[in-house]
mmCIF file of C-alpha atoms in Angstrom:
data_model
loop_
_atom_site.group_PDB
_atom_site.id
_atom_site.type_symbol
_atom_site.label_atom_id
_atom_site.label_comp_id
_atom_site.label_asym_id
_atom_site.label_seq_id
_atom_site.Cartn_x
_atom_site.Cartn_y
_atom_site.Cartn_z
ATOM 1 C CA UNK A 1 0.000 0.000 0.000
ATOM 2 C CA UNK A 2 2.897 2.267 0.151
ATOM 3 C CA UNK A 3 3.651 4.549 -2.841
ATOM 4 C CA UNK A 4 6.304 4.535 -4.774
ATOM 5 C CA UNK A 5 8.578 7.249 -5.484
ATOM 6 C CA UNK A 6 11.442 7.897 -8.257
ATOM 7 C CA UNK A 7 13.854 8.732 -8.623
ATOM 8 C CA UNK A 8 15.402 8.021 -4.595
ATOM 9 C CA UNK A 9 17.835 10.801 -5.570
ATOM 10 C CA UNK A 10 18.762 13.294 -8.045
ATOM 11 C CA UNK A 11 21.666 15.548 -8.218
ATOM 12 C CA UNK A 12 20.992 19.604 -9.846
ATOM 13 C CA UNK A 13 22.658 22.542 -10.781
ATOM 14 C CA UNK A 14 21.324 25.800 -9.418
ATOM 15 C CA UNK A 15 18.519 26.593 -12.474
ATOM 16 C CA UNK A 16 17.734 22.718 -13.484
ATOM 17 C CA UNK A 17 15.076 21.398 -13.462
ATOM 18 C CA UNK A 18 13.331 18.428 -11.463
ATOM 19 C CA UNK A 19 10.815 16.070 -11.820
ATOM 20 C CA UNK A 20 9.494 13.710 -9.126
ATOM 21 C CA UNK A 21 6.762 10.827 -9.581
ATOM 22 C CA UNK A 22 5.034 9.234 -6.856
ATOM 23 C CA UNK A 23 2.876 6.199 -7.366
ATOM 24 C CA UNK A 24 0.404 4.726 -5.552
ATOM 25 C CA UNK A 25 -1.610 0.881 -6.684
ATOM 26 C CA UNK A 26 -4.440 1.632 -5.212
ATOM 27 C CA UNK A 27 -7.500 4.127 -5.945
ATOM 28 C CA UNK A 28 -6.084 7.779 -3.972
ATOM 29 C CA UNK A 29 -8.314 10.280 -2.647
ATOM 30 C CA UNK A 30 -5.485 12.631 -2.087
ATOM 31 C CA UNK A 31 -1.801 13.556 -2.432
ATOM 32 C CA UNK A 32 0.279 15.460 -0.206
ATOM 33 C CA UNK A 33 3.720 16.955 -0.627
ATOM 34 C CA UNK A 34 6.247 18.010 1.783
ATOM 35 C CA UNK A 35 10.389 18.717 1.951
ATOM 36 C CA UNK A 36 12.191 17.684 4.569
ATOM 37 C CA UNK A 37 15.936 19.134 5.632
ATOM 38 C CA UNK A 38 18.121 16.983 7.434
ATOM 39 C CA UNK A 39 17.487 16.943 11.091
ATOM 40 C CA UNK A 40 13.663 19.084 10.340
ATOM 41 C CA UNK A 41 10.263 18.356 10.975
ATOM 42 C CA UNK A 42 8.699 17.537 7.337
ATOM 43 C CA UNK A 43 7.286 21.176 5.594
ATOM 44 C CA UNK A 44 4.271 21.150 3.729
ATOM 45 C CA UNK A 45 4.587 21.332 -0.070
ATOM 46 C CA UNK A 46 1.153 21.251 -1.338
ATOM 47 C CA UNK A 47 -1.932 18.720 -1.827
ATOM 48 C CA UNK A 48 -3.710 17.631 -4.609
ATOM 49 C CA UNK A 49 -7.241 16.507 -4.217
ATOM 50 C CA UNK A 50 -8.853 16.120 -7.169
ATOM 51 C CA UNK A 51 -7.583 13.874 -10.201
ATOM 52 C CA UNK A 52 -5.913 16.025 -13.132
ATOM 53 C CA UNK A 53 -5.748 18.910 -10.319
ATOM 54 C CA UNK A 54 -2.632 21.203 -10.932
ATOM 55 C CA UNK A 55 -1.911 23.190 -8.588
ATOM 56 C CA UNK A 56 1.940 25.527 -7.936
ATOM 57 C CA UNK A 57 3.814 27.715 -5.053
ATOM 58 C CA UNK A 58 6.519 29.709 -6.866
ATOM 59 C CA UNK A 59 8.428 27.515 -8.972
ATOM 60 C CA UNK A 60 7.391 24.488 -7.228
ATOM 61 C CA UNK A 61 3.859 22.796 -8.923
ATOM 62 C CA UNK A 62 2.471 19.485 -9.007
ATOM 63 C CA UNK A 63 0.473 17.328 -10.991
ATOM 64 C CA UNK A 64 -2.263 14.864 -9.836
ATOM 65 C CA UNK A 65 -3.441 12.126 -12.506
ATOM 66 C CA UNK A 66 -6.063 9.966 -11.373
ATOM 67 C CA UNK A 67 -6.143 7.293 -13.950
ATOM 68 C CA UNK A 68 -2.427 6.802 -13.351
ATOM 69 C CA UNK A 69 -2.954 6.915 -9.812
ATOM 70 C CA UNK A 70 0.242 8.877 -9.826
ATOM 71 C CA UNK A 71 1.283 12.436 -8.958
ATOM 72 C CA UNK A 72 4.688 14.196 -9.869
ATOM 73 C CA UNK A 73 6.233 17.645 -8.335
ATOM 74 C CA UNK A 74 7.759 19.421 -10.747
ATOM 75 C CA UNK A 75 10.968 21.757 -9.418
ATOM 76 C CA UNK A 76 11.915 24.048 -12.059
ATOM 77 C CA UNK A 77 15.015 26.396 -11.746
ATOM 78 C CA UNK A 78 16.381 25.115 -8.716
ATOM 79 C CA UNK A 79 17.912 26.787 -6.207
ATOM 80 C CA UNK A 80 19.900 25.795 -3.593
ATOM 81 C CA UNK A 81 17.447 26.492 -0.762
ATOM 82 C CA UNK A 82 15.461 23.354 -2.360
ATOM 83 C CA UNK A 83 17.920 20.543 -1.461
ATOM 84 C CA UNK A 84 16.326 18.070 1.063
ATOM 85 C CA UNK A 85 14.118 15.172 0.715
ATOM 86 C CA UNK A 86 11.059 15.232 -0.910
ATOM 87 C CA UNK A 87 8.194 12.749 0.417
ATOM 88 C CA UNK A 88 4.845 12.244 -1.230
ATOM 89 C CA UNK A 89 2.032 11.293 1.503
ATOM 90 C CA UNK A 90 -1.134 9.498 0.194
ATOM 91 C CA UNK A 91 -4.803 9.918 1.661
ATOM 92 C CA UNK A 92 -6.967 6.942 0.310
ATOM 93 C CA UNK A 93 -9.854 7.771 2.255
ATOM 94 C CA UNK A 94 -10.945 10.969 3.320
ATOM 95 C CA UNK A 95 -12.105 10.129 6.831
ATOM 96 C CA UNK A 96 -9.343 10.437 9.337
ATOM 97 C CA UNK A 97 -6.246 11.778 7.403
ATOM 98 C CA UNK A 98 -4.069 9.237 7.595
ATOM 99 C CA UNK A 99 -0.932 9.624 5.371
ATOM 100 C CA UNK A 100 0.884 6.839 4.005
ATOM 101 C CA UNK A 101 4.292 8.236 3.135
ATOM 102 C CA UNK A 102 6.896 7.036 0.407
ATOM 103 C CA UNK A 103 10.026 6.216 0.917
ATOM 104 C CA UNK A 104 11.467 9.819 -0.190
ATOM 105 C CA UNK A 105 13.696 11.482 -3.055
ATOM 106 C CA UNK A 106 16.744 12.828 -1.475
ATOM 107 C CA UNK A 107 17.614 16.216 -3.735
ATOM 108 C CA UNK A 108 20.822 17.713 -3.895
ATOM 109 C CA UNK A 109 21.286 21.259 -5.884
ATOM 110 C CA UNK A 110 24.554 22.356 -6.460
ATOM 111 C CA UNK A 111 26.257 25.846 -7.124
ATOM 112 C CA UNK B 1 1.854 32.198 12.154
ATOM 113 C CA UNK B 2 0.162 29.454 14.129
ATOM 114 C CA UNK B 3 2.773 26.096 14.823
ATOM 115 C CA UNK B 4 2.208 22.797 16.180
ATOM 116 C CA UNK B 5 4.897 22.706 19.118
ATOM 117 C CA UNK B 6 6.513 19.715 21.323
ATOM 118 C CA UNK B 7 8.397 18.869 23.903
ATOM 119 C CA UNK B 8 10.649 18.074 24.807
ATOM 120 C CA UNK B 9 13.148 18.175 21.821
ATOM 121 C CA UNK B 10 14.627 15.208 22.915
ATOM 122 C CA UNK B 11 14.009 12.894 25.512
ATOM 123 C CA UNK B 12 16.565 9.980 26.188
ATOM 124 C CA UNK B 13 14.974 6.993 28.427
ATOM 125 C CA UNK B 14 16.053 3.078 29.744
ATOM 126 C CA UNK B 15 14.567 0.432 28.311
ATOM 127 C CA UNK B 16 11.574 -0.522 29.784
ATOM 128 C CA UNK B 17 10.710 3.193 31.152
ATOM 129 C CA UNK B 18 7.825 4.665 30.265
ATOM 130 C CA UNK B 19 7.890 8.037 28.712
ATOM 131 C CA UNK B 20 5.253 10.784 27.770
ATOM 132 C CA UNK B 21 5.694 13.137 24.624
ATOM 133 C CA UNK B 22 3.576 16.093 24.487
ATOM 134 C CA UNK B 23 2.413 18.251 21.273
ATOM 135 C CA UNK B 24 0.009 21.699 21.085
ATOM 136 C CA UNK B 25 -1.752 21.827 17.870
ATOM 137 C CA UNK B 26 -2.813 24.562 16.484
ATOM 138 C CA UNK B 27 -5.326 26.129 18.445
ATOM 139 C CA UNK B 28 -7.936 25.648 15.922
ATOM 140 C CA UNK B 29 -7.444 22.420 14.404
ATOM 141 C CA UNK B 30 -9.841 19.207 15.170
ATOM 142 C CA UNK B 31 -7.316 16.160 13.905
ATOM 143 C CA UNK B 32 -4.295 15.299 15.449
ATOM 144 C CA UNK B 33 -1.730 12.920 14.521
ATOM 145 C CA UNK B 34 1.402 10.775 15.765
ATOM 146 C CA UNK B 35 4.117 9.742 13.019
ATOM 147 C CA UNK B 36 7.437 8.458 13.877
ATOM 148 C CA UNK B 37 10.533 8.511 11.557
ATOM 149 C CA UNK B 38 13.547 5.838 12.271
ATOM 150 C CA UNK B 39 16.823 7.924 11.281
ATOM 151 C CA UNK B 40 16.624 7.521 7.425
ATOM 152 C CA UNK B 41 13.604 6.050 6.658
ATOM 153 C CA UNK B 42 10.123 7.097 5.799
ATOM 154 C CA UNK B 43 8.096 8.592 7.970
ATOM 155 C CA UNK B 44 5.180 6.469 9.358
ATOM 156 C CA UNK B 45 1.800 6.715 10.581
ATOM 157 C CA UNK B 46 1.056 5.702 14.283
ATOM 158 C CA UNK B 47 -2.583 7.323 15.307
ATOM 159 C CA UNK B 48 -5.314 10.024 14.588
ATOM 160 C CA UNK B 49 -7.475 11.416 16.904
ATOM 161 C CA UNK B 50 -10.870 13.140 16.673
ATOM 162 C CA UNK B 51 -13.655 14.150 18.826
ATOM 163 C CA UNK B 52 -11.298 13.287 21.617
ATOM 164 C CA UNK B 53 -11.000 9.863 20.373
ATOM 165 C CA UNK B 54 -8.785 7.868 18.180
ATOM 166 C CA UNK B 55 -10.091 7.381 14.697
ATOM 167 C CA UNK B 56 -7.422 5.008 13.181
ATOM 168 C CA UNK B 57 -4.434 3.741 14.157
ATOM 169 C CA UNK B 58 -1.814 1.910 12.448
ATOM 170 C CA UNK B 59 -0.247 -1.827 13.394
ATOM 171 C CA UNK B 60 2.709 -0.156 15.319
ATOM 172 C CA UNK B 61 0.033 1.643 17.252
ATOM 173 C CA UNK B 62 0.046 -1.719 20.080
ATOM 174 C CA UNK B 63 -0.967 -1.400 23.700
ATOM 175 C CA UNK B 64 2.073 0.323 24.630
ATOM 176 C CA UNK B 65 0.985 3.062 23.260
ATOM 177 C CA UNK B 66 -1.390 5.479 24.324
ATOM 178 C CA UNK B 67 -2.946 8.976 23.490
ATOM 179 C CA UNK B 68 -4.605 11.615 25.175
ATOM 180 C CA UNK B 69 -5.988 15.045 24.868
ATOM 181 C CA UNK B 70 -6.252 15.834 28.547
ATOM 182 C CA UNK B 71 -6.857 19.368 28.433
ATOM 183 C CA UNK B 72 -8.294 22.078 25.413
ATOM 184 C CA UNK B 73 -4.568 22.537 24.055
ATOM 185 C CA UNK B 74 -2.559 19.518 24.778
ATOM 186 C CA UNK B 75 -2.135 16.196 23.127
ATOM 187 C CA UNK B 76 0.189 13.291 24.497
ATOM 188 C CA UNK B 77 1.887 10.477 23.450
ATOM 189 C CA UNK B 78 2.867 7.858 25.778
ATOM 190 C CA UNK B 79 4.873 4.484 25.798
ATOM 191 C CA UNK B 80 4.439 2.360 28.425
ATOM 192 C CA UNK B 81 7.768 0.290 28.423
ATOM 193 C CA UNK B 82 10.083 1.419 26.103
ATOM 194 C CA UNK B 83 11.968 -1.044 23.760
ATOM 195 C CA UNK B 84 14.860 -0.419 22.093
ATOM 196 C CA UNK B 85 13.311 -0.366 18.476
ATOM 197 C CA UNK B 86 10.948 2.404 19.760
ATOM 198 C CA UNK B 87 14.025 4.963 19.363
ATOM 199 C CA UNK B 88 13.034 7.457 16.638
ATOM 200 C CA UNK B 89 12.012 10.668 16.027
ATOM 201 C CA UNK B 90 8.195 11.123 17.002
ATOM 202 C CA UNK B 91 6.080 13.858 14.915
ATOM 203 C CA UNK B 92 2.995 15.214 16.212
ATOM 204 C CA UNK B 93 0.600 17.137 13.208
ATOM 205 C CA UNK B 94 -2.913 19.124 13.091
ATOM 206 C CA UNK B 95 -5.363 19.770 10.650
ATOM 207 C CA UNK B 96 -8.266 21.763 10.743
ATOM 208 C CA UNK B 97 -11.132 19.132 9.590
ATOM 209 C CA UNK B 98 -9.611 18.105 5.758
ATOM 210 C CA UNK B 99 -6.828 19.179 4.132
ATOM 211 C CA UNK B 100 -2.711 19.731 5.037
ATOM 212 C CA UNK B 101 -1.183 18.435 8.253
ATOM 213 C CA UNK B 102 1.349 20.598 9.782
ATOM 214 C CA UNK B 103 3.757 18.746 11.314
ATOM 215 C CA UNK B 104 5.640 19.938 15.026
ATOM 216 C CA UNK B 105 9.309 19.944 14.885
ATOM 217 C CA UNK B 106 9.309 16.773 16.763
ATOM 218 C CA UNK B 107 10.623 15.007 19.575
ATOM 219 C CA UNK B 108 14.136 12.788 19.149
ATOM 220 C CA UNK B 109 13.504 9.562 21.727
ATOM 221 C CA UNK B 110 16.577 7.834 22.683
ATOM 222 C CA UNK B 111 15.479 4.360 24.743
ATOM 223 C CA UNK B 112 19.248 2.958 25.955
#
């Protein structure tokens, strides 16, 4: 029942960009997004609800597809503030909340 | 801007000690959760709680744990006899009714 994210890591240069998929087999009701820093509580990201649902903070959006059961984050000229790791965390019902979290993508952005 | 807060930052304990970690959501927010993160892994679901009661809880959610909301601000996590494999970081989160979970900037147990 656990997603599955890829890549588990990716290494930048300040102004790449980044894509990052998270998976799920079964049905989702939601997706949530947060970064985590080494040592840090997690920080939420963003959450998509609905499937096909789009939604973006800065340069930092996401994508939700429902038939896919899959959502990606898209990071797009990264800077070096956005290094951490990146964990998706899955709703599949939306009673109590409960987030099942992937395993994470560790991102590194270099000078 | 309104955080989830908990104490203390770290809390180092014997094995077989029981230990209580404490949380205050934000002031507003009906659900509260328990996660725990084992240094580098995943973080993991232990328990919501609603309506001062727990809605779901996961399978490392056993009777060693309990939680509590024993007054209108704070919300507890306790172990009743600590094993080793219980060291981790412990996260507590709130959410208003649906929607994001804001996560404290947890507690690091130590059980020696």
């Amino acid at each position: 029942q656990q997603p599955v994210q890829s890549p588990q890591a990716v290494i930048l240069r300040e102004g790449e960009d980044a894509v990052i998929n998270c998976s799920s087999s079964k049905a989702l009701y939601s997706v949530h997004w947060y970064r985590q820093k080494h040592g840090e509580a997690p920080v939420f990201l963003m959450i998509l609800l609905k499937g096909g649902e789009q939604k973006g903070h800065d340069k930092i959006s996401a994508s939700f597809n429902e038939k896919k059961q899959q959502s990606s984050l898209y990071l797009t000229a990264s800077q070096l503030s956005y290094s951490g790791t990146y964990f998706c965390g899955t709703e599949y019902s939306g009673n109590t909340g409960k987030l099942i979290f992937g395993q994470g993508t560790t991102l590194q952005v270099k000078p | 801007e309104p955080e989830v807060t908990q104490t203390p930052s770290h809390q180092v304990t014997q094995m077989g000690q029981e230990v209580i970690l404490r949380c205050v959501p934000i002031s507003n927010h009906l659900y509260f959760y328990w996660y725990r993160q084992i240094l580098g892994q995943k973080v993991e679901f232990l328990v919501s709680f609603y309506n001062n009661e727990i809605s779901e809880k996961s399978e490392i959610f056993d009777d060693q744990f309990s939680v509590e909301r024993p007054d209108g601000s704070n919300f507890t996590l306790k172990i009743r006899s600590t094993k080793l494999e219980d060291s981790a970081m412990y996260f507590c989160a709130s959410r208003l009714l649906v929607g994001e979970q804001y996560f404290g900037p947890g507690t690091r147990l130590t059980v020696t």
